[in-house]
mmCIF file of C-alpha atoms and ligand atoms in Angstrom:
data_model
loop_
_atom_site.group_PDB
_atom_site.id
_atom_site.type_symbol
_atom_site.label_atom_id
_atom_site.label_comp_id
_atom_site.label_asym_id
_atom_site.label_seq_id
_atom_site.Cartn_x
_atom_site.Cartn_y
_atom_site.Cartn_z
ATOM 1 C CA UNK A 7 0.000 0.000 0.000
ATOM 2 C CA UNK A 8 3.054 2.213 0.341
ATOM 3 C CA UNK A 9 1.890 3.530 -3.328
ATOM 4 C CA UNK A 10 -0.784 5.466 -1.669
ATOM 5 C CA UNK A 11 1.618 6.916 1.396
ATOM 6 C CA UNK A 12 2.461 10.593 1.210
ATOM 7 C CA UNK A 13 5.773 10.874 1.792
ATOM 8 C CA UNK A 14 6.983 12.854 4.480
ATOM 9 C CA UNK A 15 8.038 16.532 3.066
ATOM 10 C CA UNK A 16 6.516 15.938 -0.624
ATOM 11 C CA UNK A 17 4.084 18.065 -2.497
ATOM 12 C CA UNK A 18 1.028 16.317 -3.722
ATOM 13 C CA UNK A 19 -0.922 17.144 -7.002
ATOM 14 C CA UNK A 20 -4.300 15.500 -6.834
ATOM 15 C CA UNK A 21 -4.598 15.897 -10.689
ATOM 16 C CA UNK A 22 -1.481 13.327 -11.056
ATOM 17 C CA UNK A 23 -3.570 10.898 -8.479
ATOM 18 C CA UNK A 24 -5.799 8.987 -10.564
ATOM 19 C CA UNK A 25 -9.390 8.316 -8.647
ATOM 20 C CA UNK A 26 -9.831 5.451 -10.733
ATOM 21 C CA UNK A 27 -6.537 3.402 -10.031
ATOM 22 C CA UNK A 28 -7.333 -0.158 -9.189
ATOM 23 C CA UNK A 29 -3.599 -1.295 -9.963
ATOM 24 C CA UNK A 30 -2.978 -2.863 -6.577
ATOM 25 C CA UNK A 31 -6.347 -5.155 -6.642
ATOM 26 C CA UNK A 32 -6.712 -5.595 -10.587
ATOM 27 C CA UNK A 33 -8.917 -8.768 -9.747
ATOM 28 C CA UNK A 34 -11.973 -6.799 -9.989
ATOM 29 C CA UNK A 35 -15.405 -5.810 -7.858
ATOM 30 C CA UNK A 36 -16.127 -9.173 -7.536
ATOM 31 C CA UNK A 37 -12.780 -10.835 -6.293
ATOM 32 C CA UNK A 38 -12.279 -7.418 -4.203
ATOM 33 C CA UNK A 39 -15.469 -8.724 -2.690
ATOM 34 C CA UNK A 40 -13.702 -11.675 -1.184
ATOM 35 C CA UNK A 41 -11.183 -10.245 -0.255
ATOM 36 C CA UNK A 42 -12.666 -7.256 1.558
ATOM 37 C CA UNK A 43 -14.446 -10.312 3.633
ATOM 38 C CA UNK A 44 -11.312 -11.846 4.331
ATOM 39 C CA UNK A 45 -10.204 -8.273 5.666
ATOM 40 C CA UNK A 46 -12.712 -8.277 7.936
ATOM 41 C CA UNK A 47 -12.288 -11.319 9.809
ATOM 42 C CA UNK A 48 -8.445 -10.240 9.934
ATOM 43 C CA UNK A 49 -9.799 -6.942 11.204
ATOM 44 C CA UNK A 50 -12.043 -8.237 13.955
ATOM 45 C CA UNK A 51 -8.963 -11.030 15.450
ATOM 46 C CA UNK A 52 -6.649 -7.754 15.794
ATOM 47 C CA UNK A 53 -9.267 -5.446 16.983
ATOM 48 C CA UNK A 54 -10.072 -7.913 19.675
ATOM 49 C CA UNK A 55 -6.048 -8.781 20.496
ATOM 50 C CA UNK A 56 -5.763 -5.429 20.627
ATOM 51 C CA UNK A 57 -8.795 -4.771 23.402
ATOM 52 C CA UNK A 58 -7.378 -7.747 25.459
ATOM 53 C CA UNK A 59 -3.548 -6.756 25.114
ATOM 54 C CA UNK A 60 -5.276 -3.310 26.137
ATOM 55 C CA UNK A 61 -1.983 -1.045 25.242
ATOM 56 C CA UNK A 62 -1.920 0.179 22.058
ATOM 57 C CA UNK A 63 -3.926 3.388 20.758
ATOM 58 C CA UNK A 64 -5.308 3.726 17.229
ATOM 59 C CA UNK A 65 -6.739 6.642 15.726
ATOM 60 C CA UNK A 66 -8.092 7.128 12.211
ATOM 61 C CA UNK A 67 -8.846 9.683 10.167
ATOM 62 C CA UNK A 68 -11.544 9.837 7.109
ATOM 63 C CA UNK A 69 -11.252 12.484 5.196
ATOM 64 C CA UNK A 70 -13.207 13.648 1.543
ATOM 65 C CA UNK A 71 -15.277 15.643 -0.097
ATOM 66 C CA UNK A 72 -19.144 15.603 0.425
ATOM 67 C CA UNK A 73 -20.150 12.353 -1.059
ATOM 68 C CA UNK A 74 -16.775 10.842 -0.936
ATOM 69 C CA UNK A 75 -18.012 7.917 1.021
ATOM 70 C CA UNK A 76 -16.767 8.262 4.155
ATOM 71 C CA UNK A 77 -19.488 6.940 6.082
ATOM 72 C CA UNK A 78 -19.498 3.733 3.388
ATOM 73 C CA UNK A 79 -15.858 3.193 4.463
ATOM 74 C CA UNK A 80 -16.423 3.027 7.960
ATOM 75 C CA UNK A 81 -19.901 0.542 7.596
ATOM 76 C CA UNK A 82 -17.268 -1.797 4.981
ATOM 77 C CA UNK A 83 -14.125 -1.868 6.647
ATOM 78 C CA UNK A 84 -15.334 -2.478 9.891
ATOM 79 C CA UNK A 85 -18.200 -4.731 9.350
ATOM 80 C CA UNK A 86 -18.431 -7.871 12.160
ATOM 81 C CA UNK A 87 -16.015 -6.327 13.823
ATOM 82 C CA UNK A 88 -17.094 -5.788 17.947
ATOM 83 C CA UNK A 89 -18.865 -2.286 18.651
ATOM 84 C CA UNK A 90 -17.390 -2.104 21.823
ATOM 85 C CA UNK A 91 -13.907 -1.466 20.775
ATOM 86 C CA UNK A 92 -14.556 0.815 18.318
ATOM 87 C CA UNK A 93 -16.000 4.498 18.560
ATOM 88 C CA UNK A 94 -16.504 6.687 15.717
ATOM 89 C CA UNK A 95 -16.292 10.555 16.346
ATOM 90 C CA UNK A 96 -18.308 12.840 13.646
ATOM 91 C CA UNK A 97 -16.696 16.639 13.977
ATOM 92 C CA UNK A 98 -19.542 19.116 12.485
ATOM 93 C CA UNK A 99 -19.692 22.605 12.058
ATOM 94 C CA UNK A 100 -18.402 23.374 15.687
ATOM 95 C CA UNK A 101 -20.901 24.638 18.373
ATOM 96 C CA UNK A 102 -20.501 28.465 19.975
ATOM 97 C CA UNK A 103 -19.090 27.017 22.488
ATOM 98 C CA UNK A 104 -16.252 25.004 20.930
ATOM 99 C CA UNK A 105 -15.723 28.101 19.129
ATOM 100 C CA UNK A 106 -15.207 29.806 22.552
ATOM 101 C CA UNK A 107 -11.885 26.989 22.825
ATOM 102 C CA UNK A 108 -8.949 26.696 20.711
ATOM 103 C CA UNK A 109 -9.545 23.963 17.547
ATOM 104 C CA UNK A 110 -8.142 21.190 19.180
ATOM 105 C CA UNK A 111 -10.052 21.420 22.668
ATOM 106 C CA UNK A 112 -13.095 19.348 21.094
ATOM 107 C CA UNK A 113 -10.383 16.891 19.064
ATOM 108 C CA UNK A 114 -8.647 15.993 21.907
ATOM 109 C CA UNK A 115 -11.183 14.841 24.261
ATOM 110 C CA UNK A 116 -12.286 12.427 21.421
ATOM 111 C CA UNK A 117 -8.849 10.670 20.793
ATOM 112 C CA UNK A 118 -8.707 6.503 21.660
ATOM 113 C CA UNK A 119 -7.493 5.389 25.033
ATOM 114 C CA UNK A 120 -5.386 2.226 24.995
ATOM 115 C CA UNK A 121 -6.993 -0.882 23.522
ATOM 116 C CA UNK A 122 -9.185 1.202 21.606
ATOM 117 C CA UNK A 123 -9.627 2.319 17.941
ATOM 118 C CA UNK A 124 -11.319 5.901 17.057
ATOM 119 C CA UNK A 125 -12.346 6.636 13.730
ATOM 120 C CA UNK A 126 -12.518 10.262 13.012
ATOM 121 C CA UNK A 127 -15.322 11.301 10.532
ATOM 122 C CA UNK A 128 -13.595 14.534 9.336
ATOM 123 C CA UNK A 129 -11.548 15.744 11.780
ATOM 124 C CA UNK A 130 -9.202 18.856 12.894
ATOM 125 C CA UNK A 131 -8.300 18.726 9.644
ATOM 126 C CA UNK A 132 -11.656 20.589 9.137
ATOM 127 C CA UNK A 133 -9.904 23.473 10.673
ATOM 128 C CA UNK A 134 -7.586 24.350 7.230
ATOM 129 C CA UNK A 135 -10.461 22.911 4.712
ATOM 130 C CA UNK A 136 -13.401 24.496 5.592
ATOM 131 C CA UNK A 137 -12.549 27.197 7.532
ATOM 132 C CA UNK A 138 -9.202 27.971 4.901
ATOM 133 C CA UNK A 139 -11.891 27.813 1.942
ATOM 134 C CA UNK A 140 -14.513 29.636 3.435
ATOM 135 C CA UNK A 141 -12.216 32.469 5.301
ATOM 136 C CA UNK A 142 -14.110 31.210 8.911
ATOM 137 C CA UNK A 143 -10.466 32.404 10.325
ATOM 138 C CA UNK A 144 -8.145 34.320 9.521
ATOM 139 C CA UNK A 145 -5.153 33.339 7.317
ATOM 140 C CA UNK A 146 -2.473 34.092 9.621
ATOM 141 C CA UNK A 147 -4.461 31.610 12.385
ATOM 142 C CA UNK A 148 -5.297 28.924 10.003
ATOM 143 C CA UNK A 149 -1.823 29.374 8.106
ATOM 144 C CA UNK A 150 -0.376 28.298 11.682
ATOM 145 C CA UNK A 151 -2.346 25.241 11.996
ATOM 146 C CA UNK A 152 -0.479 23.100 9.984
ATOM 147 C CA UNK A 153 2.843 23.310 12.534
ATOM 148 C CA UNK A 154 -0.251 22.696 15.580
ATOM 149 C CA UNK A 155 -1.581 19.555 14.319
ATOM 150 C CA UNK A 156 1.839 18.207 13.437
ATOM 151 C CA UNK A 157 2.569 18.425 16.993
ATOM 152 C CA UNK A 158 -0.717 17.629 18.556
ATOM 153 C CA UNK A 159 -0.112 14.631 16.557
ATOM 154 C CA UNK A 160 3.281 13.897 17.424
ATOM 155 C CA UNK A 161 2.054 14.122 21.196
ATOM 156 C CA UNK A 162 -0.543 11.273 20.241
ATOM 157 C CA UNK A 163 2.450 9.508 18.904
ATOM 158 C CA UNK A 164 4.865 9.624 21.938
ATOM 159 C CA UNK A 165 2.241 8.342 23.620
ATOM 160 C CA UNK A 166 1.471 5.537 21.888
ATOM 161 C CA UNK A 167 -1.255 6.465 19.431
ATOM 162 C CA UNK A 168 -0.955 4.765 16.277
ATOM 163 C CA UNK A 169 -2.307 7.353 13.412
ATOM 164 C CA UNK A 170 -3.501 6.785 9.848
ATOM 165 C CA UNK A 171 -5.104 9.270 7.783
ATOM 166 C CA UNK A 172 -6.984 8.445 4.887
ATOM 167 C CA UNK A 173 -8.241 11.089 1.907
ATOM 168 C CA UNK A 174 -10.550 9.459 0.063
ATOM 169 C CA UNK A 175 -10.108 10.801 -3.695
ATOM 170 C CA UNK A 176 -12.803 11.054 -6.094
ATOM 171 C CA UNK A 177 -13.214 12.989 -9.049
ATOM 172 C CA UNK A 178 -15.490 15.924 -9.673
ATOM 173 C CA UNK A 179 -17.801 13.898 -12.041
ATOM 174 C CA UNK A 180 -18.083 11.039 -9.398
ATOM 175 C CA UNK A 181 -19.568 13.670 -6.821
ATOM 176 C CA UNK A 182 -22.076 14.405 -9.215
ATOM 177 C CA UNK A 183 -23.233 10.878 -10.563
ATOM 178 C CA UNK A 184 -23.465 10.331 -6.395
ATOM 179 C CA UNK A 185 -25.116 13.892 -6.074
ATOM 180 C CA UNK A 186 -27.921 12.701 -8.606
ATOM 181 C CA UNK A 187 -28.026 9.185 -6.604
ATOM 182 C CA UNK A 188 -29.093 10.862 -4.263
ATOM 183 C CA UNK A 189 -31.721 12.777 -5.767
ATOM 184 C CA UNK A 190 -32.872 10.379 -7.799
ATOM 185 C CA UNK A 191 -33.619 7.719 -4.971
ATOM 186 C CA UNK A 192 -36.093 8.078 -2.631
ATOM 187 C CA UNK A 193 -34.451 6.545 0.270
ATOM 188 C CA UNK A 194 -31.114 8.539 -0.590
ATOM 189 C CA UNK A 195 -33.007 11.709 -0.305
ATOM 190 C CA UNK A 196 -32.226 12.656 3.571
ATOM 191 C CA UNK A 197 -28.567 12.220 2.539
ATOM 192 C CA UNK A 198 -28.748 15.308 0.232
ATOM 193 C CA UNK A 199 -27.906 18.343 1.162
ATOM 194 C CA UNK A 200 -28.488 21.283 -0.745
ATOM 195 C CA UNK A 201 -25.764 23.419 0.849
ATOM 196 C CA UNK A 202 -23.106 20.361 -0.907
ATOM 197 C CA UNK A 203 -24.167 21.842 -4.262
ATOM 198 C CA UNK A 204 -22.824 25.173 -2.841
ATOM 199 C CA UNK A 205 -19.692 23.638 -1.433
ATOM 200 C CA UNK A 206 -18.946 21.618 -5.126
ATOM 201 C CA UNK A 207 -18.766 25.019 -6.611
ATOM 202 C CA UNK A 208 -15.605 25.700 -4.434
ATOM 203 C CA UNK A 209 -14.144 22.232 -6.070
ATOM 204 C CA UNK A 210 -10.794 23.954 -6.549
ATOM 205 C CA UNK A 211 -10.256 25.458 -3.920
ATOM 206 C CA UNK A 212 -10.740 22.643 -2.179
ATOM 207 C CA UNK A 213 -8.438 20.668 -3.875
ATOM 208 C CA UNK A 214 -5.922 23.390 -3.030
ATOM 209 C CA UNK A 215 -6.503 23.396 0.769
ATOM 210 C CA UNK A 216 -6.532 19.459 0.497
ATOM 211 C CA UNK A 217 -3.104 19.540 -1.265
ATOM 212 C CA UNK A 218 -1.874 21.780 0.975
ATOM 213 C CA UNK A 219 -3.127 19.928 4.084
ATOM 214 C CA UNK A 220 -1.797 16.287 3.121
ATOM 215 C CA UNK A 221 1.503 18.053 1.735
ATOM 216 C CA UNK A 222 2.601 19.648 5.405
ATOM 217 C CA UNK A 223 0.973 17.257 7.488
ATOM 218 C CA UNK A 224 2.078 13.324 6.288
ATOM 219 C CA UNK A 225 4.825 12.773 8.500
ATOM 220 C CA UNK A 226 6.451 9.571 9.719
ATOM 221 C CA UNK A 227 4.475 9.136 12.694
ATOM 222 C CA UNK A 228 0.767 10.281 10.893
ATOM 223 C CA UNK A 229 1.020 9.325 7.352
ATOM 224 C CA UNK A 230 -1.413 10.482 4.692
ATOM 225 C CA UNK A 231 -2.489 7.771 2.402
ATOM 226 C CA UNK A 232 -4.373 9.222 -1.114
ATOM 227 C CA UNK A 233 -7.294 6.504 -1.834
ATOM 228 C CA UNK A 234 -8.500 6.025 -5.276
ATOM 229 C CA UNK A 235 -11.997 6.036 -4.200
ATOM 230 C CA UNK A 236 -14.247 6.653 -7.319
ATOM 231 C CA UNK A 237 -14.656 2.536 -7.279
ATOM 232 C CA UNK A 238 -15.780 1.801 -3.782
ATOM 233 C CA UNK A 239 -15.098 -1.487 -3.295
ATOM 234 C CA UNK A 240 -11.555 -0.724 -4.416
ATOM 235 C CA UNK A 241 -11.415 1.842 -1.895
ATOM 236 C CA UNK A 242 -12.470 -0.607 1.099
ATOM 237 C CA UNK A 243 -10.026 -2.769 0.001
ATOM 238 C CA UNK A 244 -7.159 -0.107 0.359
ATOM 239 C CA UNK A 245 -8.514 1.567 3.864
ATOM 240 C CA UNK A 246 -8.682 -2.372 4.894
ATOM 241 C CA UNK A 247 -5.601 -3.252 4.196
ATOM 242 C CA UNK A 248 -3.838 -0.092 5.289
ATOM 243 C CA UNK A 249 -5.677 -0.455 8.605
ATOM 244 C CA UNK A 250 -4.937 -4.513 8.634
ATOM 245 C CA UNK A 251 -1.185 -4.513 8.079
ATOM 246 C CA UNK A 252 -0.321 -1.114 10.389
ATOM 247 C CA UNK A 253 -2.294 -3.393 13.419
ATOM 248 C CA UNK A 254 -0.431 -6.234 12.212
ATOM 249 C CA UNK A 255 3.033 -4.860 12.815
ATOM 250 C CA UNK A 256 2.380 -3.945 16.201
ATOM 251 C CA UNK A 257 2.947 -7.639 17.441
ATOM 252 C CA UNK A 258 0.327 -7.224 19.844
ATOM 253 C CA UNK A 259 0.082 -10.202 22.058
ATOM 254 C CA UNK A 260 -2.699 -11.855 24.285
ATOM 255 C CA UNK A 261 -1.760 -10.812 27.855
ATOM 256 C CA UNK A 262 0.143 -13.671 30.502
ATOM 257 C CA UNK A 263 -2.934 -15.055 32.614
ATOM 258 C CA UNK A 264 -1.890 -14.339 36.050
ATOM 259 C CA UNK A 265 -3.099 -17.846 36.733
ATOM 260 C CA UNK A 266 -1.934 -21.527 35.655
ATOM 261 C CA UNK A 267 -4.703 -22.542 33.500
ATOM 262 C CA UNK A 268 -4.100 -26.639 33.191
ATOM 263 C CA UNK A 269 -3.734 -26.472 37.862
ATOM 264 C CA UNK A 270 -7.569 -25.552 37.740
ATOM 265 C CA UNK A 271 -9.713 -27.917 37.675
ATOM 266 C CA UNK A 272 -13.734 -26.704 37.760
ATOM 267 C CA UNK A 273 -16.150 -29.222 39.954
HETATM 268 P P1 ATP B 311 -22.270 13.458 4.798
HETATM 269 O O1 ATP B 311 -21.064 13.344 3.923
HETATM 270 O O2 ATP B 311 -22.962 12.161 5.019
HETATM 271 O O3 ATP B 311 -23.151 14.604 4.392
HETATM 272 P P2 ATP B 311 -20.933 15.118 6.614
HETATM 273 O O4 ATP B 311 -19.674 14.732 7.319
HETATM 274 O O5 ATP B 311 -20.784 15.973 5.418
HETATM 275 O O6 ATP B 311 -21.688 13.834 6.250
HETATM 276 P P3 ATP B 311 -22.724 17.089 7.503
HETATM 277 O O7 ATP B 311 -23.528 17.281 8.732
HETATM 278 O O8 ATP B 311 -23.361 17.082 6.172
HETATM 279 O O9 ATP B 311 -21.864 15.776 7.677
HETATM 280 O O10 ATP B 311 -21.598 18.203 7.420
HETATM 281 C C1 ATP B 311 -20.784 18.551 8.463
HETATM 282 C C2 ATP B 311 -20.269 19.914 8.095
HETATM 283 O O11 ATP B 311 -19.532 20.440 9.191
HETATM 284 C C3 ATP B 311 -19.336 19.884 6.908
HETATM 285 O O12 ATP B 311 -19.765 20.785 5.948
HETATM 286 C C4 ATP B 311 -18.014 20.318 7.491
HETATM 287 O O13 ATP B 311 -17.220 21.046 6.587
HETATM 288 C C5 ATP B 311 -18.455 21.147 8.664
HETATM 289 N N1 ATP B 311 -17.399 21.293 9.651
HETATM 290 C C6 ATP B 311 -16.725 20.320 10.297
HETATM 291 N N2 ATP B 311 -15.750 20.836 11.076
HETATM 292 C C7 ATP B 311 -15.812 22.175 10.918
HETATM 293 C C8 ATP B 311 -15.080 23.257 11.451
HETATM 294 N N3 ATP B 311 -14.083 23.056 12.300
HETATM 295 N N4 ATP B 311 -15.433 24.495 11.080
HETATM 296 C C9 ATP B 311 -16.442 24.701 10.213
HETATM 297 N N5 ATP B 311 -17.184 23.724 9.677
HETATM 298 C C10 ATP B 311 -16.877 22.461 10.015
HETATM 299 MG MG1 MG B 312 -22.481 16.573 4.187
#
């Protein structure tokens, strides 16, 4: 998966990124399907090593544009794996009184504790999207940001945190085919949102706070990883194995009962 890792210090052009790439998983939607199933029993053994083992930290992040299927990665990736040692954490537009705190207050009481895994649904990288694109703060605040979140996330790092960051890429003609989905089916119709047809006029600029973003902020401890995520079950597979391989090399192991199993004998 290393074809998808931002490397520390490089500049990333999203035009060169191609949305569509399924080079690592040429097999096709309906191999990928097997294999994404295969992920998830992986998934759910490490998730639950990692709950009993109870010291590692992982945290990631979901990033995209509107329709760009973040909430389809999440219900994929982690399907049949155990609720309880998982929490997702949605960041919105932030209430007046997270606005009253600095940009991280609300992030950090939301990051995993050990034997946990957190999956950010946007994120504080919200903070130099939105709020860069829209001018919600100004530049020399937001321009700062970048340096902040490096070391908020470095903090999460010393301490154990394992991050991954994920942008899910699709292409501006993918938003709309998904935009007209959602239109066009009635049961898809609470997922639109009129304001998104507002936000895809700002496409570019966007794309330039997004290249920006991943650019300063993929670093060796809280790597960016660009998803081709126009085909979604290629995308799964990606985030899946990403996710699978990182928990992997941890070598978590089953903690030492503090008992000698075979000298009890139950009446
Ligand atoms: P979906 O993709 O299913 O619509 P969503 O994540 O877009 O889900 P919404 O409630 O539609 O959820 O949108 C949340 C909105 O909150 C987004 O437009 C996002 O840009 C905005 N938001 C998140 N964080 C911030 C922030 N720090 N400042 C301003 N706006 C923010
Ligand atoms: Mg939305």
């Amino acid at each position: 998966m290393d074809r998808y890792r931002v490397k520390p210090g490089s500049r990333v052009d999203l035009s060169q990124q191609d949305p569509n790439d399924k080079s690592a998983f040429p097999g096709g939607k309906r191999e990928g399907r097997q294999q994404l199933l295969e992920l998830n029993q992986r998934l759910e053994e490490l998730q639950e090593l990692l709950y009993a083992e109870h010291k590692q930290k992982v945290l990631i992040v979901l990033q995209a544009m509107d329709t760009g299927g973040k909430d389809g990665t999440i219900r994929h990736v982690f399907e049949g794996v155990n609720p309880q040692g998982v929490r997702v954490a949605s960041f919105k537009k932030p209430t007046p009184e997270e606005l009253d705190h600095d940009f991280l207050w609300r992030v950090y009481k939301q990051v995993p504790a050990r034997g946990e895994i957190v999956i950010f649904n946007r994120s504080h990288y919200e903070d130099v999207l939105v709020v860069r694109v829209h001018g919600l703060a100004p530049k020399d605040l937001w321009s700062k940001r970048y340096d902040h979140i490096n070391d908020f996330e470095r903090i999460l790092a010393d301490q154990g945190t394992t991050i991954l960051k994920f942008f899910l890429h699709i292409d501006i003609h993918e938003q709309k085919e998904r935009l007209q989905a959602r239109l066009d089916e009635p049961k898809k119709h609470w997922k639109f949102n009129p304001q998104d047809l507002e936000e895809r006029k700002l496409w570019p600029k966007y794309i330039a706070a997004y290249e920006d973003a991943i650019s300063k902020t993929s670093t060796d401890w809280a790597p960016w990883y660009v998803v081709p995520a126009n085909r979604k079950w290629y995308r799964n597979l990606v985030v899946g194995t990403v996710i699978v391989e990182t928990l992997q090399a941890l070598n978590m192991r089953y903690p030492e009962p503090g008992f000698d199993p075979t000298a009890i004998h139950i009446e």
